[in-house]
PDB file of C-alpha atoms and ligand atoms in Angstrom:
ATOM      1  CA  MET A 466      -0.464   0.321   0.028  1.00  0.00           C
ATOM      2  CA  ARG A 467       1.557   3.495  -0.346  1.00  0.00           C
ATOM      3  CA  ILE A 468       2.208   5.703   2.233  1.00  0.00           C
ATOM      4  CA  ASP A 469      -0.764   8.397   1.498  1.00  0.00           C
ATOM      5  CA  SER A 470      -3.155   5.900   1.804  1.00  0.00           C
ATOM      6  CA  LEU A 471      -2.292   3.671   4.748  1.00  0.00           C
ATOM      7  CA  LEU A 472      -2.513   6.233   6.471  1.00  0.00           C
ATOM      8  CA  THR A 473      -5.765   8.340   5.523  1.00  0.00           C
ATOM      9  CA  ALA A 474      -6.940   4.531   6.497  1.00  0.00           C
ATOM     10  CA  ALA A 475      -5.221   4.601   9.176  1.00  0.00           C
ATOM     11  CA  THR A 476      -6.408   8.309  10.001  1.00  0.00           C
ATOM     12  CA  GLN A 477     -10.338   7.636   9.079  1.00  0.00           C
ATOM     13  CA  LYS A 478     -10.301   4.091  12.104  1.00  0.00           C
ATOM     14  CA  LEU A 479      -8.740   6.965  14.753  1.00  0.00           C
ATOM     15  CA  GLN A 480     -11.188   9.311  13.530  1.00  0.00           C
ATOM     16  CA  GLN A 481     -13.737   6.907  14.130  1.00  0.00           C
ATOM     17  CA  ALA A 482     -12.675   5.541  17.757  1.00  0.00           C
ATOM     18  CA  GLY A 483     -13.233   9.414  18.976  1.00  0.00           C
ATOM     19  CA  SER A 484      -9.277  10.179  18.994  1.00  0.00           C
ATOM     20  CA  PRO A 485      -8.414  14.361  19.044  1.00  0.00           C
ATOM     21  CA  SER A 486      -5.738  14.897  17.313  1.00  0.00           C
ATOM     22  CA  SER A 487      -5.557  11.124  14.350  1.00  0.00           C
ATOM     23  CA  ARG A 488      -3.705  12.360  11.172  1.00  0.00           C
ATOM     24  CA  ARG A 489      -0.738  13.139  13.571  1.00  0.00           C
ATOM     25  CA  ASP A 490      -1.220  10.506  15.495  1.00  0.00           C
ATOM     26  CA  ALA A 491      -1.043   8.216  11.888  1.00  0.00           C
ATOM     27  CA  GLU A 492       1.597  10.350  10.901  1.00  0.00           C
ATOM     28  CA  VAL A 493       3.400   9.834  14.281  1.00  0.00           C
ATOM     29  CA  LEU A 494       3.230   6.272  14.638  1.00  0.00           C
ATOM     30  CA  LEU A 495       4.329   5.697  10.703  1.00  0.00           C
ATOM     31  CA  CYS A 496       7.513   7.653  11.369  1.00  0.00           C
ATOM     32  CA  HIS A 497       8.214   5.129  14.531  1.00  0.00           C
ATOM     33  CA  VAL A 498       7.826   2.402  12.378  1.00  0.00           C
ATOM     34  CA  LEU A 499       9.813   3.857   9.319  1.00  0.00           C
ATOM     35  CA  GLY A 500      12.492   5.258  11.532  1.00  0.00           C
ATOM     36  CA  VAL A 501      12.086   8.592   9.723  1.00  0.00           C
ATOM     37  CA  GLY A 502      10.777  12.185  10.174  1.00  0.00           C
ATOM     38  CA  ARG A 503       8.138  13.267   9.236  1.00  0.00           C
ATOM     39  CA  ALA A 504       8.665  15.002   6.769  1.00  0.00           C
ATOM     40  CA  TRP A 505      10.122  12.443   5.243  1.00  0.00           C
ATOM     41  CA  LEU A 506       6.467  10.984   4.612  1.00  0.00           C
ATOM     42  CA  TYR A 507       4.868  14.599   2.666  1.00  0.00           C
ATOM     43  CA  THR A 508       7.724  13.434   0.366  1.00  0.00           C
ATOM     44  CA  TRP A 509       7.626   9.811  -0.259  1.00  0.00           C
ATOM     45  CA  GLY A 510       3.822   9.601   0.071  1.00  0.00           C
ATOM     46  CA  ASP A 511       3.585   7.044  -3.392  1.00  0.00           C
ATOM     47  CA  ARG A 512       6.431   5.731  -1.918  1.00  0.00           C
ATOM     48  CA  GLN A 513       4.795   1.623  -1.405  1.00  0.00           C
ATOM     49  CA  VAL A 514       5.654  -0.079   1.805  1.00  0.00           C
ATOM     50  CA  ASP A 515       6.147  -3.492   2.582  1.00  0.00           C
ATOM     51  CA  GLU A 516       4.614  -6.698   4.694  1.00  0.00           C
ATOM     52  CA  PHE A 517       6.348  -6.140   7.573  1.00  0.00           C
ATOM     53  CA  VAL A 518       6.049  -2.815   8.088  1.00  0.00           C
ATOM     54  CA  GLN A 519       2.147  -2.290   7.178  1.00  0.00           C
ATOM     55  CA  ALA A 520       1.063  -5.314   9.147  1.00  0.00           C
ATOM     56  CA  ARG A 521       4.177  -3.466  12.217  1.00  0.00           C
ATOM     57  CA  PHE A 522       1.554  -0.456  11.910  1.00  0.00           C
ATOM     58  CA  ASP A 523      -1.091  -1.533  11.815  1.00  0.00           C
ATOM     59  CA  ASP A 524      -0.496  -3.406  15.082  1.00  0.00           C
ATOM     60  CA  LEU A 525       0.628   0.210  16.587  1.00  0.00           C
ATOM     61  CA  ILE A 526      -3.012   1.372  14.767  1.00  0.00           C
ATOM     62  CA  VAL A 527      -5.017  -1.359  16.827  1.00  0.00           C
ATOM     63  CA  ALA A 528      -3.811  -0.691  20.197  1.00  0.00           C
ATOM     64  CA  ARG A 529      -4.302   3.056  19.439  1.00  0.00           C
ATOM     65  CA  VAL A 530      -7.621   2.636  18.340  1.00  0.00           C
ATOM     66  CA  ALA A 531      -8.030   0.690  21.776  1.00  0.00           C
ATOM     67  CA  GLY A 532      -6.228   4.385  23.466  1.00  0.00           C
ATOM     68  CA  GLU A 533      -2.596   3.193  24.427  1.00  0.00           C
ATOM     69  CA  PRO A 534      -0.652   6.017  24.941  1.00  0.00           C
ATOM     70  CA  VAL A 535       1.378   7.254  21.949  1.00  0.00           C
ATOM     71  CA  ALA A 536       4.173   7.816  23.332  1.00  0.00           C
ATOM     72  CA  TYR A 537       4.382   4.106  24.904  1.00  0.00           C
ATOM     73  CA  LEU A 538       4.031   2.609  21.674  1.00  0.00           C
ATOM     74  CA  THR A 539       6.529   4.413  20.324  1.00  0.00           C
ATOM     75  CA  GLY A 540       8.679   4.846  24.087  1.00  0.00           C
ATOM     76  CA  GLU A 541       9.814   8.680  23.320  1.00  0.00           C
ATOM     77  CA  ARG A 542       7.895  12.009  23.655  1.00  0.00           C
ATOM     78  CA  GLU A 543      10.108  15.009  23.318  1.00  0.00           C
ATOM     79  CA  PHE A 544      10.602  17.360  26.317  1.00  0.00           C
ATOM     80  CA  TRP A 545      11.567  20.545  26.485  1.00  0.00           C
ATOM     81  CA  GLY A 546      13.619  20.516  23.179  1.00  0.00           C
ATOM     82  CA  LEU A 547      15.073  16.410  25.075  1.00  0.00           C
ATOM     83  CA  SER A 548      14.080  13.010  23.616  1.00  0.00           C
ATOM     84  CA  LEU A 549      13.527  11.041  26.232  1.00  0.00           C
ATOM     85  CA  ASP A 550      12.803   6.959  25.737  1.00  0.00           C
ATOM     86  CA  THR A 551       8.972   6.736  28.393  1.00  0.00           C
ATOM     87  CA  SER A 552       7.538   3.451  29.827  1.00  0.00           C
ATOM     88  CA  SER A 553       4.732   2.790  31.099  1.00  0.00           C
ATOM     89  CA  ALA A 554       6.722   2.953  34.463  1.00  0.00           C
ATOM     90  CA  THR A 555       6.430   6.304  34.760  1.00  0.00           C
ATOM     91  CA  LEU A 556       4.565   9.245  33.659  1.00  0.00           C
ATOM     92  CA  ILE A 557       4.405  10.484  29.709  1.00  0.00           C
ATOM     93  CA  PRO A 558       6.200  14.086  30.112  1.00  0.00           C
ATOM     94  CA  ARG A 559       3.530  16.483  29.945  1.00  0.00           C
ATOM     95  CA  PRO A 560       4.059  20.522  27.647  1.00  0.00           C
ATOM     96  CA  ASP A 561       2.596  21.887  31.290  1.00  0.00           C
ATOM     97  CA  THR A 562       5.491  20.627  33.021  1.00  0.00           C
ATOM     98  CA  GLU A 563       7.537  23.252  31.144  1.00  0.00           C
ATOM     99  CA  THR A 564       6.722  26.033  33.223  1.00  0.00           C
ATOM    100  CA  LEU A 565       7.817  24.505  35.929  1.00  0.00           C
ATOM    101  CA  VAL A 566      10.874  24.582  34.499  1.00  0.00           C
ATOM    102  CA  GLU A 567      11.180  28.156  33.025  1.00  0.00           C
ATOM    103  CA  VAL A 568      10.096  29.352  37.410  1.00  0.00           C
ATOM    104  CA  ALA A 569      12.884  27.160  37.380  1.00  0.00           C
ATOM    105  CA  LEU A 570      15.132  28.166  35.650  1.00  0.00           C
ATOM    106  CA  GLU A 571      14.543  31.363  36.687  1.00  0.00           C
ATOM    107  CA  LYS A 572      14.925  31.058  40.659  1.00  0.00           C
ATOM    108  CA  ALA A 573      18.278  29.592  39.219  1.00  0.00           C
ATOM    109  CA  ARG A 574      19.017  32.446  37.139  1.00  0.00           C
ATOM    110  CA  GLU A 575      18.430  35.058  41.398  1.00  0.00           C
ATOM    111  CA  VAL A 576      20.373  32.371  43.068  1.00  0.00           C
ATOM    112  CA  GLY A 577      23.903  33.053  41.788  1.00  0.00           C
ATOM    113  CA  GLU A 578      26.925  31.373  41.302  1.00  0.00           C
ATOM    114  CA  ALA A 579      27.225  27.908  40.778  1.00  0.00           C
ATOM    115  CA  PRO A 580      28.131  25.550  41.861  1.00  0.00           C
ATOM    116  CA  LYS A 581      24.594  24.918  43.025  1.00  0.00           C
ATOM    117  CA  ARG A 582      22.448  21.699  43.851  1.00  0.00           C
ATOM    118  CA  LEU A 583      18.715  20.876  42.993  1.00  0.00           C
ATOM    119  CA  LEU A 584      16.607  17.855  43.826  1.00  0.00           C
ATOM    120  CA  ASP A 585      14.141  16.879  41.916  1.00  0.00           C
ATOM    121  CA  LEU A 586      11.463  14.165  43.740  1.00  0.00           C
ATOM    122  CA  GLY A 587       9.521  12.278  41.525  1.00  0.00           C
ATOM    123  CA  THR A 588      11.379  11.995  38.614  1.00  0.00           C
ATOM    124  CA  GLY A 589       9.781   9.828  37.282  1.00  0.00           C
ATOM    125  CA  THR A 590      11.286   9.652  33.201  1.00  0.00           C
ATOM    126  CA  GLY A 591      13.188  12.619  35.184  1.00  0.00           C
ATOM    127  CA  ALA A 592      11.903  15.620  32.415  1.00  0.00           C
ATOM    128  CA  ILE A 593      12.462  18.099  34.883  1.00  0.00           C
ATOM    129  CA  ALA A 594      15.694  17.100  36.452  1.00  0.00           C
ATOM    130  CA  LEU A 595      17.508  16.461  32.871  1.00  0.00           C
ATOM    131  CA  ALA A 596      15.862  20.250  31.239  1.00  0.00           C
ATOM    132  CA  PHE A 597      16.830  21.749  34.273  1.00  0.00           C
ATOM    133  CA  ALA A 598      20.628  20.056  34.167  1.00  0.00           C
ATOM    134  CA  SER A 599      20.208  20.721  30.157  1.00  0.00           C
ATOM    135  CA  GLU A 600      20.444  24.395  31.104  1.00  0.00           C
ATOM    136  CA  TYR A 601      22.775  24.952  33.444  1.00  0.00           C
ATOM    137  CA  PRO A 602      25.413  23.006  32.890  1.00  0.00           C
ATOM    138  CA  GLY A 603      27.393  24.176  35.705  1.00  0.00           C
ATOM    139  CA  TRP A 604      24.977  23.379  38.535  1.00  0.00           C
ATOM    140  CA  GLN A 605      24.843  19.112  39.559  1.00  0.00           C
ATOM    141  CA  VAL A 606      21.042  17.205  39.974  1.00  0.00           C
ATOM    142  CA  VAL A 607      19.908  15.849  41.071  1.00  0.00           C
ATOM    143  CA  GLY A 608      16.213  12.813  40.369  1.00  0.00           C
ATOM    144  CA  VAL A 609      14.838  10.848  42.629  1.00  0.00           C
ATOM    145  CA  ASP A 610      12.389   8.022  42.414  1.00  0.00           C
ATOM    146  CA  LEU A 611      10.539   5.357  44.795  1.00  0.00           C
ATOM    147  CA  ASN A 612       9.496   3.263  40.826  1.00  0.00           C
ATOM    148  CA  GLU A 613      13.534   1.770  40.612  1.00  0.00           C
ATOM    149  CA  THR A 614      12.452   1.326  36.785  1.00  0.00           C
ATOM    150  CA  ALA A 615      11.825   4.599  36.500  1.00  0.00           C
ATOM    151  CA  VAL A 616      15.189   5.483  37.545  1.00  0.00           C
ATOM    152  CA  LEU A 617      16.762   3.715  35.681  1.00  0.00           C
ATOM    153  CA  LEU A 618      15.173   4.404  32.183  1.00  0.00           C
ATOM    154  CA  ALA A 619      15.935   8.343  33.533  1.00  0.00           C
ATOM    155  CA  ARG A 620      19.257   7.610  34.026  1.00  0.00           C
ATOM    156  CA  ASN A 621      19.423   6.775  29.602  1.00  0.00           C
ATOM    157  CA  ASN A 622      17.272   9.131  29.163  1.00  0.00           C
ATOM    158  CA  ALA A 623      20.749  10.960  30.281  1.00  0.00           C
ATOM    159  CA  LYS A 624      23.287   8.631  28.692  1.00  0.00           C
ATOM    160  CA  LYS A 625      20.968   9.480  25.709  1.00  0.00           C
ATOM    161  CA  ASN A 626      21.352  13.117  25.681  1.00  0.00           C
ATOM    162  CA  ALA A 627      24.453  13.526  26.989  1.00  0.00           C
ATOM    163  CA  ILE A 628      23.864  15.103  29.894  1.00  0.00           C
ATOM    164  CA  VAL A 629      26.938  14.299  32.230  1.00  0.00           C
ATOM    165  CA  ASN A 630      25.817  16.887  35.296  1.00  0.00           C
ATOM    166  CA  VAL A 631      23.221  15.047  36.872  1.00  0.00           C
ATOM    167  CA  GLU A 632      22.821  11.766  39.385  1.00  0.00           C
ATOM    168  CA  PHE A 633      19.582   9.129  39.551  1.00  0.00           C
ATOM    169  CA  LEU A 634      18.545   7.941  42.686  1.00  0.00           C
ATOM    170  CA  VAL A 635      16.077   5.156  44.031  1.00  0.00           C
ATOM    171  CA  SER A 636      14.569   7.094  46.322  1.00  0.00           C
ATOM    172  CA  ASP A 637      10.910   7.116  48.807  1.00  0.00           C
ATOM    173  CA  TRP A 638      10.913  10.782  48.590  1.00  0.00           C
ATOM    174  CA  PHE A 639      13.545  12.173  50.420  1.00  0.00           C
ATOM    175  CA  SER A 640      14.744   8.799  52.245  1.00  0.00           C
ATOM    176  CA  ALA A 641      17.944   8.047  50.761  1.00  0.00           C
ATOM    177  CA  LEU A 642      19.344  11.039  51.128  1.00  0.00           C
ATOM    178  CA  GLY A 643      21.784  12.326  54.187  1.00  0.00           C
ATOM    179  CA  ARG A 644      20.292  14.201  56.756  1.00  0.00           C
ATOM    180  CA  ASP A 645      23.395  16.437  56.340  1.00  0.00           C
ATOM    181  CA  SER A 646      26.857  16.653  54.696  1.00  0.00           C
ATOM    182  CA  ALA A 647      26.447  16.219  51.218  1.00  0.00           C
ATOM    183  CA  ASP A 648      22.907  16.124  51.435  1.00  0.00           C
ATOM    184  CA  SER A 649      21.078  18.928  53.047  1.00  0.00           C
ATOM    185  CA  GLY A 650      22.013  22.092  51.425  1.00  0.00           C
ATOM    186  CA  PHE A 651      19.971  22.026  48.254  1.00  0.00           C
ATOM    187  CA  ALA A 652      19.328  25.551  46.356  1.00  0.00           C
ATOM    188  CA  LEU A 653      16.899  24.901  44.188  1.00  0.00           C
ATOM    189  CA  ILE A 654      14.101  21.650  46.315  1.00  0.00           C
ATOM    190  CA  VAL A 655      11.489  20.931  42.196  1.00  0.00           C
ATOM    191  CA  SER A 656       8.478  18.223  41.947  1.00  0.00           C
ATOM    192  CA  ASN A 657       5.994  17.558  40.012  1.00  0.00           C
ATOM    193  CA  PRO A 658       4.052  14.768  42.332  1.00  0.00           C
ATOM    194  CA  PRO A 659       1.273  13.143  42.103  1.00  0.00           C
ATOM    195  CA  TYR A 660      -1.776  15.752  42.912  1.00  0.00           C
ATOM    196  CA  LEU A 661      -5.191  14.073  40.897  1.00  0.00           C
ATOM    197  CA  ALA A 662      -7.546  13.363  43.437  1.00  0.00           C
ATOM    198  CA  ASP A 663      -8.426   9.936  44.495  1.00  0.00           C
ATOM    199  CA  ASP A 664     -12.075  10.105  42.058  1.00  0.00           C
ATOM    200  CA  ASP A 665     -10.462  12.996  39.293  1.00  0.00           C
ATOM    201  CA  PRO A 666     -12.745  12.269  35.958  1.00  0.00           C
ATOM    202  CA  HIS A 667      -9.532  12.849  33.842  1.00  0.00           C
ATOM    203  CA  LEU A 668      -7.629   9.478  35.230  1.00  0.00           C
ATOM    204  CA  SER A 669     -10.472   7.797  33.074  1.00  0.00           C
ATOM    205  CA  GLU A 670     -10.142   9.741  29.958  1.00  0.00           C
ATOM    206  CA  GLY A 671      -6.827   9.663  27.643  1.00  0.00           C
ATOM    207  CA  ASP A 672      -3.858   9.133  28.233  1.00  0.00           C
ATOM    208  CA  VAL A 673      -3.879   9.217  32.120  1.00  0.00           C
ATOM    209  CA  ARG A 674      -6.123   5.884  31.997  1.00  0.00           C
ATOM    210  CA  PHE A 675      -2.959   3.802  31.305  1.00  0.00           C
ATOM    211  CA  GLU A 676      -0.449   5.966  33.478  1.00  0.00           C
ATOM    212  CA  PRO A 677       0.240   4.923  36.337  1.00  0.00           C
ATOM    213  CA  HIS A 678      -1.940   6.110  40.028  1.00  0.00           C
ATOM    214  CA  SER A 679       1.252   6.409  41.598  1.00  0.00           C
ATOM    215  CA  ALA A 680       2.912   8.824  39.616  1.00  0.00           C
ATOM    216  CA  LEU A 681      -0.980  10.505  39.779  1.00  0.00           C
ATOM    217  CA  VAL A 682      -2.748  10.710  42.712  1.00  0.00           C
ATOM    218  CA  ALA A 683      -2.735  11.884  46.135  1.00  0.00           C
ATOM    219  CA  ALA A 684      -4.826  11.183  49.846  1.00  0.00           C
ATOM    220  CA  GLU A 685      -6.604  14.375  51.052  1.00  0.00           C
ATOM    221  CA  GLN A 686      -8.466  15.406  48.132  1.00  0.00           C
ATOM    222  CA  GLY A 687      -4.557  14.544  45.263  1.00  0.00           C
ATOM    223  CA  LEU A 688      -3.128  17.288  48.690  1.00  0.00           C
ATOM    224  CA  ALA A 689      -0.919  14.776  51.280  1.00  0.00           C
ATOM    225  CA  ASP A 690       1.693  14.037  48.596  1.00  0.00           C
ATOM    226  CA  LEU A 691       1.581  18.195  47.741  1.00  0.00           C
ATOM    227  CA  ARG A 692       2.068  18.670  52.257  1.00  0.00           C
ATOM    228  CA  TYR A 693       4.817  16.099  53.230  1.00  0.00           C
ATOM    229  CA  LEU A 694       7.345  17.384  50.525  1.00  0.00           C
ATOM    230  CA  VAL A 695       6.650  21.006  51.444  1.00  0.00           C
ATOM    231  CA  GLN A 696       7.050  19.137  55.799  1.00  0.00           C
ATOM    232  CA  GLY A 697      10.199  17.010  54.765  1.00  0.00           C
ATOM    233  CA  ALA A 698      12.148  19.909  51.791  1.00  0.00           C
ATOM    234  CA  ARG A 699      13.197  21.957  54.969  1.00  0.00           C
ATOM    235  CA  GLN A 700      15.694  20.339  56.485  1.00  0.00           C
ATOM    236  CA  TYR A 701      17.420  19.533  52.864  1.00  0.00           C
ATOM    237  CA  LEU A 702      17.534  23.020  51.009  1.00  0.00           C
ATOM    238  CA  ALA A 703      20.292  25.831  52.020  1.00  0.00           C
ATOM    239  CA  GLY A 704      18.885  29.073  54.138  1.00  0.00           C
ATOM    240  CA  ASN A 705      17.620  31.103  50.769  1.00  0.00           C
ATOM    241  CA  GLY A 706      16.534  28.078  48.569  1.00  0.00           C
ATOM    242  CA  TRP A 707      13.530  27.428  47.330  1.00  0.00           C
ATOM    243  CA  LEU A 708      10.951  25.061  47.145  1.00  0.00           C
ATOM    244  CA  LEU A 709       9.008  24.795  43.475  1.00  0.00           C
ATOM    245  CA  LEU A 710       5.323  22.856  43.731  1.00  0.00           C
ATOM    246  CA  GLU A 711       3.418  21.938  39.859  1.00  0.00           C
ATOM    247  CA  HIS A 712       0.262  20.384  41.164  1.00  0.00           C
ATOM    248  CA  GLY A 713      -4.110  21.369  39.942  1.00  0.00           C
ATOM    249  CA  MET A 714      -5.474  25.017  38.936  1.00  0.00           C
ATOM    250  CA  GLN A 715      -7.596  25.008  42.250  1.00  0.00           C
ATOM    251  CA  GLN A 716      -4.898  23.650  44.762  1.00  0.00           C
ATOM    252  CA  GLY A 717      -2.708  26.932  44.623  1.00  0.00           C
ATOM    253  CA  ALA A 718      -4.551  27.733  47.391  1.00  0.00           C
ATOM    254  CA  ALA A 719      -3.795  25.697  49.750  1.00  0.00           C
ATOM    255  CA  VAL A 720      -0.722  25.142  48.226  1.00  0.00           C
ATOM    256  CA  ARG A 721       1.089  28.479  49.334  1.00  0.00           C
ATOM    257  CA  GLN A 722      -0.670  27.533  52.870  1.00  0.00           C
ATOM    258  CA  ALA A 723       0.723  25.314  53.686  1.00  0.00           C
ATOM    259  CA  LEU A 724       4.499  26.522  52.407  1.00  0.00           C
ATOM    260  CA  SER A 725       3.758  30.048  54.655  1.00  0.00           C
ATOM    261  CA  ASP A 726       2.386  27.338  57.576  1.00  0.00           C
ATOM    262  CA  ALA A 727       5.479  25.520  57.745  1.00  0.00           C
ATOM    263  CA  GLY A 728       7.299  28.666  57.447  1.00  0.00           C
ATOM    264  CA  PHE A 729       7.516  29.610  53.464  1.00  0.00           C
ATOM    265  CA  VAL A 730       8.727  32.754  52.719  1.00  0.00           C
ATOM    266  CA  ASP A 731       8.305  35.055  49.712  1.00  0.00           C
ATOM    267  CA  VAL A 732       5.358  33.142  48.625  1.00  0.00           C
ATOM    268  CA  ALA A 733       3.494  32.904  45.207  1.00  0.00           C
ATOM    269  CA  SER A 734       2.404  31.305  42.591  1.00  0.00           C
ATOM    270  CA  TYR A 735       3.374  31.102  39.037  1.00  0.00           C
ATOM    271  CA  GLN A 736       0.068  30.782  35.514  1.00  0.00           C
ATOM    272  CA  ASP A 737       0.766  28.846  33.127  1.00  0.00           C
ATOM    273  CA  LEU A 738       0.399  29.816  29.549  1.00  0.00           C
ATOM    274  CA  GLY A 739      -3.454  29.122  30.052  1.00  0.00           C
ATOM    275  CA  SER A 740      -3.489  31.363  32.842  1.00  0.00           C
ATOM    276  CA  ARG A 741      -4.124  28.349  36.276  1.00  0.00           C
ATOM    277  CA  GLU A 742      -1.507  28.783  39.034  1.00  0.00           C
ATOM    278  CA  ARG A 743      -0.218  25.058  38.576  1.00  0.00           C
ATOM    279  CA  VAL A 744       3.066  26.226  40.075  1.00  0.00           C
ATOM    280  CA  SER A 745       4.251  27.417  43.719  1.00  0.00           C
ATOM    281  CA  LEU A 746       6.483  28.572  45.384  1.00  0.00           C
ATOM    282  CA  GLY A 747       8.344  29.567  47.974  1.00  0.00           C
ATOM    283  CA  ARG A 748      12.000  30.330  50.393  1.00  0.00           C
ATOM    284  CA  TRP A 749      13.740  29.226  53.100  1.00  0.00           C
ATOM    285  CA  GLN A 750      14.896  31.322  55.819  1.00  0.00           C
ATOM    286  CA  PRO A 751      16.586  29.488  58.508  1.00  0.00           C
ATOM    287  CA  CYS A 752      16.096  30.870  62.393  1.00  0.00           C
ATOM    288  CA  PRO A 753      18.634  33.120  62.846  1.00  0.00           C
TER     289      PRO A 753
HETATM  290  N1  LIG B 899      -1.392  17.014  35.415  1.00  0.00           N
HETATM  291  C1  LIG B 899      -1.127  16.507  35.649  1.00  0.00           C
HETATM  292  C2  LIG B 899      -3.257  15.522  34.522  1.00  0.00           C
HETATM  293  O1  LIG B 899      -4.331  16.263  34.962  1.00  0.00           O
HETATM  294  C3  LIG B 899      -1.162  14.721  36.391  1.00  0.00           C
HETATM  295  C4  LIG B 899      -0.342  14.703  36.553  1.00  0.00           C
HETATM  296  C5  LIG B 899       0.515  14.867  38.215  1.00  0.00           C
HETATM  297  O2  LIG B 899      -0.491  14.730  39.568  1.00  0.00           O
HETATM  298  N2  LIG B 899       1.642  15.021  38.383  1.00  0.00           N
HETATM  299  O3  LIG B 899      -2.909  14.846  34.153  1.00  0.00           O
END
């Protein structure tokens, strides 16, 4: 079958299944099977593909029709210009999280001279840690995750993108970090923790259905881990270090409250491009 006809047929199947981005998904999946970029498909639309390619593509379309995320089918997703391997052990990196990266970069500029350290809690694919490390090669970045598969994936993503100023550790939040010495004194601590309530309707929609529940859902209407990180981070921040947390668009006030109650100062929230509060932060000022 010709490439253009193959794409048209697959797009129709995906459309019938209610996929909102059917043409794009079909193209990305065919590119994956052929090992080419999207521009290539347009240039060579009249080329025939062999049966083997067609069979592999058909299998991917069947899986996509069943709802499987494109990023799990291709095993990769772009984030902050980096190509990251994905797996069903972790969340798929989202464009939303670029807001957190932007705020972290802004705070890093204020914090001043390297060498400084950043800690990313619940790093998953390593997206935030790697994006930051790629922008600040003079900083030392540490990413932790409870899930060993995620840690292996993140290490592999560092290698794949030739980022060397980062290390990834298996850790239940702060548990693997030493209390004093080298593991305290982070100038920045960042996290995109689980923050959905267990009855959030998003959990039964789209890609989220296939992502690990443990990376999405937290107790206390989604606030439990955010609150835990606010409490815990104080011990690991340098004086005047910042804690930056991604959260849901209705959680800004609760996260600011938790930060203020825990003694953080300069507490504020940042909006994403859609004017929704999605990141809150505070500065840690230990008692004199
Ligand atoms: N923003 C994600 C979603 O709505 C949730 C990610 C998270 O819990 N950290 O799908």
